[in-house]
Coordinates of C-alpha atoms in Angstrom, one line a residue:
M1 CA 0.0 0.0 0.0
K2 CA 1.4 3.4 -0.9
N3 CA 2.4 5.8 1.7
Q4 CA 1.9 9.0 -0.3
M5 CA 2.2 12.5 1.2
S6 CA -0.9 14.6 1.0
R7 CA -1.3 17.1 -1.8
G8 CA -1.0 19.9 0.7
E9 CA 2.4 18.6 1.9
F10 CA 3.8 18.5 -1.7
I11 CA 2.5 22.0 -2.4
R12 CA 4.4 23.0 0.7
L13 CA 7.5 21.2 -0.3
G14 CA 7.4 22.4 -3.9
G15 CA 6.4 25.9 -3.2
L16 CA 8.9 27.0 -0.6
S17 CA 10.9 29.8 -1.9
L18 CA 14.7 30.1 -1.5
T19 CA 14.3 33.1 0.8
G20 CA 11.1 32.1 2.6
A21 CA 11.1 31.4 6.3
L22 CA 11.0 27.7 7.0
M23 CA 9.6 25.7 9.9
S24 CA 11.1 22.3 9.8
N25 CA 9.4 19.0 10.5
I26 CA 12.6 17.6 11.9
V27 CA 14.3 18.6 15.1
F28 CA 17.7 19.0 13.5
A29 CA 16.7 21.4 10.8
N30 CA 18.0 24.5 12.5
D31 CA 21.4 23.0 13.2
I32 CA 21.8 22.1 9.5
F33 CA 21.3 25.5 8.1
S34 CA 22.1 27.9 10.9
G35 CA 25.9 27.5 10.7
N36 CA 26.1 27.6 14.5
S37 CA 27.6 24.1 14.8
I38 CA 31.1 24.1 16.4
T39 CA 31.8 20.4 15.7
K40 CA 35.5 19.9 15.0
E41 CA 36.8 18.8 11.6
D42 CA 37.6 15.2 11.1
S43 CA 41.2 16.0 10.3
E44 CA 42.4 12.4 10.0
L45 CA 39.8 11.6 7.4
I46 CA 40.5 14.8 5.5
K47 CA 44.2 13.9 5.3
K48 CA 43.3 10.5 3.9
L49 CA 41.0 12.1 1.3
I50 CA 43.7 14.5 0.2
D51 CA 46.3 11.8 -0.1
S52 CA 44.0 9.5 -2.0
N53 CA 42.9 12.3 -4.3
D54 CA 46.5 13.2 -5.0
A55 CA 47.2 9.5 -5.9
K56 CA 44.2 9.6 -8.3
V57 CA 45.5 12.8 -9.8
K58 CA 48.9 11.1 -10.5
S59 CA 47.2 8.3 -12.3
I60 CA 45.2 10.8 -14.4
L61 CA 48.4 12.7 -15.3
N62 CA 49.9 9.5 -16.5
K63 CA 47.1 9.0 -19.0
T64 CA 46.6 10.8 -22.3
V65 CA 43.6 13.0 -22.4
T66 CA 41.0 11.5 -24.8
D67 CA 41.5 12.8 -28.3
S68 CA 38.8 15.5 -28.8
A69 CA 38.1 14.0 -32.2
V70 CA 36.9 10.7 -30.7
K71 CA 33.2 10.3 -30.1
L72 CA 32.6 9.1 -26.6
S73 CA 29.8 7.0 -25.2
S74 CA 30.2 8.1 -21.6
F75 CA 31.6 11.3 -20.1
R76 CA 31.6 10.3 -16.4
G77 CA 35.3 9.4 -16.6
I78 CA 36.2 12.9 -17.9
A79 CA 33.8 14.6 -15.4
G80 CA 35.3 12.5 -12.6
S81 CA 38.8 13.7 -13.6
V82 CA 37.6 17.3 -13.5
T83 CA 36.5 16.9 -9.9
A84 CA 39.7 15.1 -8.8
L85 CA 42.0 17.7 -10.5
T86 CA 39.9 20.6 -9.2
A87 CA 40.1 19.4 -5.6
S88 CA 43.9 19.0 -5.7
V89 CA 44.6 22.2 -7.5
C90 CA 42.5 24.1 -5.0
H91 CA 43.3 22.4 -1.6
P92 CA 46.2 24.1 0.2
K93 CA 47.4 20.8 1.7
S94 CA 47.5 19.0 -1.6
E95 CA 50.9 18.5 -3.2
F96 CA 49.3 19.8 -6.4
Y97 CA 48.0 23.0 -5.0
K98 CA 48.2 25.8 -7.6
S99 CA 49.8 23.3 -10.1
E100 CA 50.0 24.7 -13.6
I101 CA 50.1 21.2 -15.0
L102 CA 46.7 20.4 -13.4
A103 CA 45.3 23.7 -14.7
D104 CA 46.3 22.7 -18.2
K105 CA 44.8 19.2 -17.8
L106 CA 41.6 20.7 -16.5
N107 CA 41.3 23.0 -19.5
Q108 CA 41.8 20.1 -21.9
A109 CA 39.1 18.1 -20.2
M110 CA 36.6 20.9 -20.3
D111 CA 37.4 21.6 -23.9
I112 CA 36.3 18.0 -24.7
L113 CA 33.1 18.4 -22.7
L114 CA 32.3 21.7 -24.4
K115 CA 33.0 20.2 -27.8
E116 CA 30.8 17.2 -27.3
Q117 CA 27.9 19.2 -25.7
Y118 CA 25.0 19.6 -28.0
S119 CA 23.5 23.0 -28.7
D120 CA 20.6 22.1 -26.4
G121 CA 23.0 21.6 -23.5
T122 CA 22.9 17.8 -23.4
L123 CA 25.5 15.0 -23.8
D124 CA 25.1 11.5 -25.0
A125 CA 25.4 8.5 -22.7
G126 CA 25.7 5.0 -24.2
G127 CA 22.5 4.5 -26.2
N128 CA 20.8 7.5 -24.7
R129 CA 21.2 10.3 -27.2
Q130 CA 21.1 14.0 -26.2
S131 CA 20.1 12.9 -22.7
P132 CA 18.9 15.4 -20.1
P133 CA 19.1 13.0 -17.1
D134 CA 22.5 11.7 -18.1
T135 CA 23.7 15.3 -18.4
A136 CA 22.4 15.8 -14.9
F137 CA 24.6 13.0 -13.7
I138 CA 27.6 14.7 -15.2
L139 CA 26.6 17.9 -13.4
E140 CA 27.0 16.0 -10.1
Y141 CA 30.7 16.1 -10.9
I142 CA 31.0 19.5 -12.6
C143 CA 28.9 21.7 -10.3
P144 CA 30.9 20.9 -7.1
A145 CA 34.1 21.7 -9.0
A146 CA 32.7 25.0 -10.1
A147 CA 31.5 25.8 -6.6
I148 CA 35.1 25.3 -5.3
L149 CA 36.6 27.3 -8.1
K150 CA 34.1 30.2 -7.8
H151 CA 36.0 31.8 -5.0
N152 CA 39.5 30.7 -6.0
K153 CA 41.8 33.6 -7.0
Q154 CA 44.4 31.6 -9.0
E155 CA 44.9 33.5 -12.2
S156 CA 45.7 30.3 -14.1
L157 CA 42.2 29.0 -13.4
Q158 CA 40.2 32.0 -14.7
G159 CA 39.8 30.6 -18.2
L160 CA 38.8 27.3 -16.7
K161 CA 36.1 29.0 -14.6
D162 CA 34.7 30.6 -17.7
K163 CA 34.5 27.2 -19.5
L164 CA 32.8 25.6 -16.5
K165 CA 30.3 28.4 -16.4
K166 CA 29.6 28.0 -20.1
F167 CA 29.1 24.3 -19.8
I168 CA 26.9 24.5 -16.8
L169 CA 24.6 27.3 -18.1
N170 CA 24.3 25.4 -21.4
A171 CA 23.3 22.3 -19.5
G172 CA 20.9 24.3 -17.4
E173 CA 18.8 24.9 -20.4
A174 CA 18.4 21.2 -20.9
M175 CA 17.6 20.8 -17.2
V176 CA 14.8 23.4 -17.5
T177 CA 13.2 21.9 -20.6
G178 CA 14.3 18.3 -20.8
G179 CA 12.5 15.1 -20.0
V180 CA 13.4 11.9 -18.1
H181 CA 13.0 8.2 -18.3
T182 CA 12.8 6.8 -14.8
P183 CA 11.6 7.9 -11.3
N184 CA 15.0 8.7 -10.0
H185 CA 15.9 10.9 -13.0
R186 CA 13.4 13.5 -11.8
W187 CA 15.3 14.1 -8.6
V188 CA 18.8 13.9 -10.2
V189 CA 17.6 16.7 -12.6
C190 CA 16.2 18.6 -9.6
A191 CA 19.5 18.3 -7.8
A192 CA 21.4 19.5 -10.9
L193 CA 19.0 22.5 -11.1
A194 CA 19.6 23.3 -7.4
S195 CA 23.3 23.2 -7.9
I196 CA 23.1 25.4 -11.0
N197 CA 20.9 27.9 -9.1
S198 CA 23.4 28.0 -6.2
L199 CA 26.1 29.1 -8.7
Y200 CA 24.1 31.3 -11.1
P201 CA 20.7 32.0 -9.5
A202 CA 17.7 32.3 -11.7
T203 CA 14.0 31.8 -10.9
K204 CA 13.5 29.4 -13.9
Y205 CA 15.7 26.8 -12.2
V206 CA 13.6 26.8 -9.0
K207 CA 10.3 26.9 -11.0
R208 CA 11.3 23.7 -12.8
I209 CA 12.3 22.0 -9.6
D210 CA 8.8 22.9 -8.2
E211 CA 7.2 21.4 -11.2
W212 CA 8.9 18.0 -10.6
L213 CA 8.4 18.1 -6.8
A214 CA 4.7 18.8 -7.4
E215 CA 4.4 15.2 -8.7
G216 CA 5.3 13.9 -5.2
I217 CA 8.2 11.8 -4.1
Y218 CA 6.9 8.3 -3.7
M219 CA 8.0 6.3 -0.6
N220 CA 6.2 3.2 0.7
E221 CA 5.6 2.3 4.3
D222 CA 8.8 0.2 4.2
G223 CA 11.0 3.2 3.4
H224 CA 11.5 2.4 -0.3
Y225 CA 11.3 4.6 -3.3
A226 CA 9.4 3.5 -6.4
E227 CA 12.3 1.5 -7.9
R228 CA 13.1 -0.3 -4.6
S229 CA 16.7 -0.3 -5.8
G230 CA 19.9 0.0 -3.8
I231 CA 21.6 1.7 -6.8
Y232 CA 18.9 4.3 -7.2
S233 CA 18.0 4.8 -3.6
A234 CA 21.6 6.0 -3.1
V235 CA 21.2 8.3 -6.1
I236 CA 17.9 9.8 -4.8
D237 CA 19.1 10.2 -1.3
K238 CA 22.1 12.2 -2.6
A239 CA 19.8 14.3 -4.8
L240 CA 17.4 15.1 -2.0
I241 CA 20.3 16.1 0.3
T242 CA 21.6 18.4 -2.4
M243 CA 18.2 20.0 -2.7
A244 CA 17.7 20.3 1.0
R245 CA 21.0 22.1 1.5
L246 CA 21.0 24.4 -1.5
L247 CA 17.3 25.3 -1.5
N248 CA 17.0 25.5 2.2
R249 CA 14.3 22.8 2.3
P250 CA 15.1 20.6 5.2
Q251 CA 11.7 18.7 5.0
L252 CA 13.2 16.7 2.2
L253 CA 15.6 15.1 4.7
D254 CA 12.7 13.4 6.4
I255 CA 12.5 11.1 3.3
V256 CA 16.2 10.5 3.3
N257 CA 16.1 9.7 7.0
K258 CA 13.5 6.9 6.5
N259 CA 15.3 5.4 3.4
L260 CA 18.7 5.2 5.2
K261 CA 17.1 3.5 8.2
T262 CA 15.7 0.9 5.8
Y263 CA 19.1 0.3 4.2
F264 CA 20.7 -0.3 7.5
Y265 CA 18.5 -3.5 7.7
Y266 CA 19.4 -4.3 4.1
T267 CA 23.2 -4.3 4.8
E268 CA 25.2 -7.5 5.6
P269 CA 28.0 -7.3 8.1
N270 CA 30.6 -7.4 5.3
G271 CA 29.0 -4.5 3.4
D272 CA 27.0 -6.6 0.9
M273 CA 23.5 -5.3 0.2
V274 CA 20.3 -7.1 -0.1
T275 CA 19.1 -6.5 -3.7
V276 CA 16.7 -9.4 -4.3
D277 CA 13.6 -7.2 -4.2
S278 CA 14.9 -4.4 -6.5
K279 CA 12.8 -3.5 -9.5
R280 CA 15.9 -2.5 -11.5
Q281 CA 19.1 -4.2 -12.8
D282 CA 20.6 -4.6 -9.4
Q283 CA 18.2 -7.3 -8.4
F284 CA 20.8 -9.7 -10.0
M285 CA 23.9 -7.7 -9.0
N286 CA 26.3 -7.8 -6.0
L287 CA 26.3 -4.3 -4.5
K288 CA 28.3 -2.8 -1.6
V289 CA 26.9 -0.2 0.8
T290 CA 29.8 2.2 -0.1
N291 CA 27.4 4.0 -2.5
F292 CA 25.6 5.3 0.6
Y293 CA 28.7 6.6 2.4
L294 CA 28.3 10.4 1.8
Q295 CA 24.6 10.2 2.6
Y296 CA 25.1 8.3 5.8
R297 CA 27.9 10.7 6.8
Y298 CA 26.0 13.8 6.1
M299 CA 22.9 12.5 8.0
A300 CA 25.0 11.2 10.9
V301 CA 26.5 14.7 11.4
V302 CA 23.2 16.6 11.2
T303 CA 20.8 14.1 12.9
K304 CA 23.3 12.6 15.4
N305 CA 21.6 9.2 14.8
P306 CA 23.7 6.4 16.3
M307 CA 22.5 4.0 13.5
F308 CA 23.9 6.3 10.8
A309 CA 27.2 6.8 12.8
Y310 CA 27.5 3.0 12.9
M311 CA 27.0 2.8 9.1
V312 CA 29.7 5.4 8.5
N313 CA 32.2 3.5 10.7
A314 CA 31.3 0.2 9.1
I315 CA 31.8 1.6 5.6
E316 CA 35.1 3.2 6.5
K317 CA 36.4 -0.3 7.6
L318 CA 35.5 -2.0 4.3
P319 CA 38.4 -2.9 2.0
E320 CA 36.5 -1.2 -0.8
F321 CA 36.4 2.2 1.0
E322 CA 39.6 3.6 -0.4
N323 CA 39.0 2.9 -4.0
S324 CA 35.2 3.5 -3.9
I325 CA 35.1 6.6 -1.6
L326 CA 38.5 8.1 -0.6
S327 CA 39.8 8.4 -4.2
G328 CA 36.8 10.4 -5.5
S329 CA 35.2 12.3 -2.6
L330 CA 37.5 15.1 -1.7
V331 CA 35.7 17.6 -3.9
H332 CA 32.4 16.8 -2.2
F333 CA 33.9 17.4 1.3
M334 CA 35.3 20.7 0.1
E335 CA 32.0 21.8 -1.4
N336 CA 29.9 20.6 1.6
E337 CA 31.5 21.5 4.9
E338 CA 29.1 19.4 6.9
L339 CA 30.8 16.3 5.6
Q340 CA 34.1 17.5 7.1
K341 CA 32.9 17.4 10.7
Q342 CA 33.5 14.8 13.2
I343 CA 30.5 12.6 14.0
S344 CA 29.7 13.5 17.6
V345 CA 27.4 10.6 18.5
K346 CA 28.6 7.1 19.5
A347 CA 27.7 4.4 17.0
S348 CA 25.2 1.9 18.3
V349 CA 22.9 -0.6 16.5
P350 CA 21.3 -3.9 17.4
D351 CA 22.9 -7.2 16.2
D352 CA 19.7 -9.1 17.0
F353 CA 16.6 -8.1 15.2
E354 CA 13.7 -9.4 13.0
K355 CA 12.4 -6.8 10.6
F356 CA 9.5 -7.6 8.3
F357 CA 9.0 -5.2 5.4
A358 CA 5.3 -6.0 4.7
V359 CA 4.9 -3.9 1.6
S360 CA 8.0 -5.3 -0.1
N361 CA 7.3 -8.8 1.3
L362 CA 10.8 -9.1 2.5
A363 CA 12.1 -10.2 6.0
R364 CA 15.5 -9.5 7.4
I365 CA 16.6 -11.4 10.5
R366 CA 19.9 -11.0 12.4
R367 CA 20.9 -13.3 15.2
G368 CA 24.5 -12.3 16.0
K369 CA 26.6 -13.9 13.3
T370 CA 23.6 -15.3 11.5
S371 CA 21.9 -13.2 8.8
I372 CA 18.7 -14.3 7.0
T373 CA 16.7 -12.8 4.1
L374 CA 13.3 -14.1 3.0
F375 CA 11.6 -12.7 -0.1
G376 CA 8.3 -13.1 -1.7
G377 CA 7.5 -9.8 -3.3
N378 CA 7.9 -10.2 -7.1
D379 CA 5.6 -8.3 -9.4
H380 CA 3.0 -10.6 -10.8
P381 CA 2.7 -11.7 -13.5
V382 CA 6.5 -12.1 -13.5
M383 CA 8.1 -10.4 -16.5
I384 CA 11.8 -10.0 -17.3
V385 CA 12.0 -6.3 -17.8
S386 CA 13.5 -3.3 -16.1
G387 CA 11.1 -1.7 -13.6
R388 CA 9.6 -5.0 -12.4
S389 CA 10.7 -7.3 -9.6
S390 CA 11.4 -10.8 -10.9
N391 CA 14.2 -12.4 -8.8
P392 CA 13.3 -16.1 -7.9
N393 CA 15.6 -16.2 -4.8
F394 CA 13.3 -16.7 -1.8
L395 CA 15.8 -17.4 0.9
M396 CA 19.4 -16.2 1.6
Y397 CA 21.3 -17.4 4.7
R398 CA 24.7 -16.3 6.1
K399 CA 26.8 -17.4 9.1
G400 CA 30.0 -15.3 8.9
E401 CA 31.9 -16.4 5.8
A402 CA 29.7 -19.4 5.2
I403 CA 27.1 -18.1 2.7
L404 CA 24.0 -19.6 1.1
K405 CA 23.7 -17.1 -1.8
Y406 CA 20.2 -18.2 -2.5
M407 CA 17.6 -21.0 -2.5
R408 CA 15.1 -21.4 -5.3
L409 CA 12.5 -24.0 -6.3
S410 CA 11.5 -25.0 -9.8
T411 CA 9.1 -27.6 -11.3
S412 CA 8.6 -29.0 -14.7
F413 CA 5.0 -28.0 -14.7
F414 CA 4.5 -26.7 -18.3
R415 CA 8.1 -25.4 -18.1
M416 CA 6.8 -22.3 -16.2
G417 CA 10.0 -21.9 -14.3
Y418 CA 10.9 -20.9 -10.8
F419 CA 8.6 -20.5 -7.9
S420 CA 7.7 -16.9 -7.3
S421 CA 5.7 -16.3 -4.2
E422 CA 2.5 -14.2 -4.2
G423 CA 3.6 -12.3 -1.1
I424 CA 4.5 -13.4 2.4
E425 CA 2.1 -14.2 5.2
K426 CA 3.6 -13.9 8.7
E427 CA 2.3 -15.9 11.6
G428 CA 4.4 -15.4 14.7
N429 CA 7.9 -16.6 13.8
K430 CA 6.6 -18.5 10.7
Y431 CA 6.7 -17.0 7.2
I432 CA 4.4 -18.6 4.6
L433 CA 5.1 -18.2 0.9
K434 CA 2.6 -19.5 -1.7
E435 CA 2.2 -19.5 -5.4
T436 CA -0.4 -21.1 -7.8
K437 CA 0.5 -21.7 -11.4
E438 CA -2.1 -22.3 -14.1
A439 CA -1.7 -23.6 -17.6
D440 CA -4.4 -24.0 -20.2
Y441 CA -5.5 -25.8 -23.3
Y442 CA -7.8 -24.2 -25.9
Q443 CA -11.0 -25.2 -27.7
P444 CA -11.8 -24.6 -31.4
L445 CA -12.9 -21.1 -32.3
A446 CA -16.6 -20.4 -32.3
E447 CA -18.1 -19.9 -35.8
E448 CA -18.2 -16.1 -35.5
F449 CA -14.4 -15.9 -35.0
R450 CA -13.3 -18.3 -37.8
K451 CA -11.4 -17.1 -40.9
P452 CA -11.2 -19.2 -44.0
D453 CA -7.6 -18.2 -44.7
G454 CA -6.6 -19.0 -41.1
D455 CA -4.9 -15.6 -40.7
Y456 CA -5.7 -15.0 -37.0
K457 CA -4.3 -12.3 -34.8
L458 CA -0.9 -12.9 -33.3
S459 CA -1.6 -12.9 -29.6
E460 CA -0.4 -14.1 -26.2
S461 CA -1.8 -17.3 -24.7
Q462 CA -4.1 -16.6 -21.8
D463 CA -1.7 -18.2 -19.4
G464 CA 1.1 -15.9 -20.7
R465 CA 3.4 -18.7 -21.7
F466 CA 3.8 -18.1 -25.5
W467 CA 2.5 -16.2 -28.6
N468 CA 0.9 -17.6 -31.8
K469 CA -1.5 -16.6 -34.6
M470 CA -4.4 -18.3 -32.9
D471 CA -6.5 -15.5 -31.5
F472 CA -6.4 -16.9 -28.0
D473 CA -8.6 -14.3 -26.5
S474 CA -11.5 -15.6 -28.6
R475 CA -11.1 -19.2 -27.5
V476 CA -12.6 -21.1 -24.6
K477 CA -10.0 -22.5 -22.1
S478 CA -10.2 -26.2 -21.2
N479 CA -8.2 -29.0 -19.5
V480 CA -7.0 -26.3 -17.1
K481 CA -4.2 -27.5 -14.9
K482 CA -3.1 -25.9 -11.6
Q483 CA -0.2 -26.4 -9.4
T484 CA 0.1 -24.9 -5.9
T485 CA 3.4 -24.5 -4.0
I486 CA 3.5 -23.6 -0.3
I487 CA 6.8 -23.0 1.6
E488 CA 6.6 -22.5 5.3
I489 CA 9.7 -21.2 7.0
T490 CA 9.9 -21.0 10.8
E491 CA 12.8 -19.2 12.4
N492 CA 14.1 -20.0 15.9
N493 CA 17.2 -18.2 17.1
G494 CA 18.8 -18.3 13.7
T495 CA 17.8 -21.9 12.8
L496 CA 15.3 -22.3 10.0
S497 CA 12.8 -25.1 9.7
L498 CA 11.4 -25.4 6.1
D499 CA 8.3 -27.3 5.0
F500 CA 7.8 -27.7 1.2
K501 CA 4.5 -28.8 -0.3
V502 CA 3.8 -28.9 -4.1
V503 CA 0.4 -30.3 -5.2
G504 CA -1.3 -30.5 -8.5
P505 CA -0.9 -32.9 -11.5
P506 CA 1.2 -36.0 -10.4
N507 CA 4.7 -36.9 -11.5
V508 CA 5.9 -33.4 -12.0
E509 CA 9.6 -32.9 -11.3
V510 CA 10.4 -30.7 -8.3
T511 CA 13.9 -29.2 -7.8
I512 CA 15.1 -27.3 -4.8
E513 CA 18.3 -25.4 -5.7
M514 CA 20.8 -24.1 -3.2
C515 CA 23.7 -22.0 -4.4
F516 CA 26.6 -21.5 -1.9
K517 CA 29.4 -19.1 -2.2
E518 CA 32.1 -20.0 -4.7
G519 CA 35.0 -22.0 -3.1
S520 CA 32.8 -23.4 -0.3
N521 CA 33.6 -26.9 0.9
I522 CA 30.5 -29.1 0.6
T523 CA 30.3 -32.4 2.5
G524 CA 27.5 -35.0 2.8
A525 CA 26.3 -34.5 -0.8
T526 CA 27.2 -36.4 -4.0
L527 CA 29.0 -34.6 -6.9
D528 CA 28.1 -35.5 -10.5
E529 CA 30.0 -35.1 -13.7
K530 CA 28.5 -31.6 -14.2
K531 CA 29.9 -30.4 -10.9
N532 CA 26.4 -30.3 -9.3
Y533 CA 25.8 -31.7 -5.8
F534 CA 22.8 -33.8 -4.9
L535 CA 21.9 -34.2 -1.3
K536 CA 20.4 -37.7 -1.4
S537 CA 19.7 -38.1 2.4
E538 CA 20.8 -37.0 5.8
L539 CA 22.5 -33.6 6.3
G540 CA 24.9 -31.7 4.2
T541 CA 27.5 -29.2 5.5
L542 CA 29.0 -26.1 3.9
S543 CA 32.2 -24.8 5.4
M544 CA 34.2 -21.7 4.6
G545 CA 37.1 -21.2 7.0
S546 CA 35.9 -21.7 10.5
D547 CA 32.2 -21.0 9.6
K548 CA 29.7 -23.7 8.8
I549 CA 26.1 -24.1 7.7
Q550 CA 24.2 -27.4 8.0
F551 CA 21.3 -28.2 5.8
G552 CA 19.0 -31.2 5.1
P553 CA 18.0 -33.9 5.2
G554 CA 18.0 -34.4 1.5
K555 CA 16.1 -36.3 -1.2
A556 CA 17.1 -37.2 -4.7
E557 CA 14.3 -38.8 -6.7
H558 CA 15.5 -37.5 -10.0
L559 CA 18.8 -36.0 -11.3
N560 CA 17.5 -33.4 -13.8
T561 CA 18.7 -29.9 -13.3
E562 CA 18.0 -28.6 -16.8
N563 CA 15.4 -26.1 -17.9
L564 CA 14.8 -24.7 -14.4
D565 CA 14.2 -21.3 -15.9
S566 CA 10.9 -20.5 -17.7
E567 CA 10.6 -20.5 -21.4
E568 CA 11.0 -16.8 -21.3
Y569 CA 14.7 -17.5 -20.7
T570 CA 15.3 -20.9 -22.3
Y571 CA 13.8 -20.0 -25.6
H572 CA 16.7 -17.5 -26.0
Q573 CA 19.2 -19.9 -24.4
G574 CA 19.3 -17.7 -21.4
S575 CA 19.7 -18.8 -17.8
L576 CA 19.5 -17.4 -14.3
R577 CA 22.1 -19.8 -12.9
T578 CA 25.0 -18.0 -11.2
S579 CA 28.5 -19.0 -10.2
G580 CA 28.8 -20.9 -7.0
E581 CA 28.5 -24.4 -5.5
H582 CA 25.1 -25.8 -6.4
V583 CA 23.3 -28.4 -4.3
Y584 CA 20.0 -30.0 -5.3
I585 CA 17.2 -31.7 -3.5
T586 CA 14.7 -33.3 -5.9
G587 CA 11.4 -35.2 -6.0
F588 CA 8.0 -35.6 -7.8
T589 CA 4.6 -34.3 -7.1
P590 CA 2.8 -34.7 -4.8
F591 CA 5.9 -33.4 -3.1
H592 CA 6.3 -32.9 0.6
H593 CA 9.7 -32.4 2.2
K594 CA 10.9 -30.9 5.5
M595 CA 14.4 -29.7 6.2
I596 CA 16.5 -27.4 8.4
I597 CA 19.2 -24.8 7.8
S598 CA 21.4 -23.9 10.8

């Protein structure tokens, strides 16, 4: 169920002027914008940022600037170089401070961007031609650089400042008039407009922001944006923080606050993020929480939330932190002084929780070292397309380094593919996942629909399995077959008891698939010639280092692991199988099997 703000709330959010007096809905609003905070600078972190940025600059200097005659498919690399070079040339503690070489390199980079910028202010990005939203993403790099340079007095940078201004004002026209593709694009464009307005104020920029904001920023009761995506939640949070700061609209931080709390629960102890419920491409990707670092840091400083402080500390300890954050963030710290401050609150979070996100149909359970994810929130009917949730993983289980990447279930019922639950029902500590599949046969067309030449409409079968020139909508269904799968998962202090039931036509193959982390040691199961494991009886064990997961007992009534994906995949020789150690439990309908994971 949607948790939409009222029309009045969005009129208020959209209509606040830059100079208007604001009354915040959040207790920390005055601290954010009053400038009265006396929190000390995190000097140790700033030094790391400078050193890492300088190291990145050295690598940039060792590369040849892209030939301006070459047509590029992406400009983020060049824009990223502009921010890194600008930060070092402007920071007094950088070894490249006031470097003429950097000034020259910056001018070369901006010459390329200006040459490739279309007359409407846009750039290309991959297959997106003359793209306003992709240009907005480039402005995320360029505007902070321009903000730092604006008050810089170095004579060698004057020409560069003029080029930046020209590029930004040109792009501003695209931001004022251009369209978007996806939900997050609206807020990226708005953030770009807010940044442009802070540099070169004009009412048209704020007016356009208000037009987008008047649509409303969707957030459900679970704290998710429309795309329910880790990639794009980080993007939106960053955009809303930019708007809140530069437009003096702290109410926007309420939304960020809720989303960042949700993603605390979506983060594994090693920084991996739960992405199984995403409606975008990351539902099949491995993401790290590093994308949220600047957002968590800013909100930790201004809200003094111990949860956010914990996330900042956790990200800073990840091995990816240096390459993902330190090497490219100095410019953002220089442009936004709040990021430079020490976090004044002690980090504190629970390591024992059970959190059920009822709208998303996802549960997250943490019992010390054990971490569990249950998912049953795909968009039905399941379609393989960006913007819809379709991941068949219904269970993930971790115990330290021992990782069950996913559990799936598939049957040979009309080759309709993997089980995809129609939601989750929670009863105490039990989670119930259920799906009914239906496949049809068709009767002859009634006389009024018949055509002598047999040239019928190309149409989709009523069960959605295939297309043919048979005018299915005009036919009566018959011989309808149904299959119902119920999976009951009961959690008790980190141990899972699973009860599988599959009923419908008899003698249908049922396959439970478990994929464990690559390199795991599997015992108790039999390995076949295709490197698949079958748990035929008793318990199996996965071990990785000193960590272990036990699972079973098993069953192996058939050895077929082919065509587990639906025809939507297999017709094109596609597969959802991933790398890892695969263990199978198999049987036939009517199927009933109980097992534990601990």
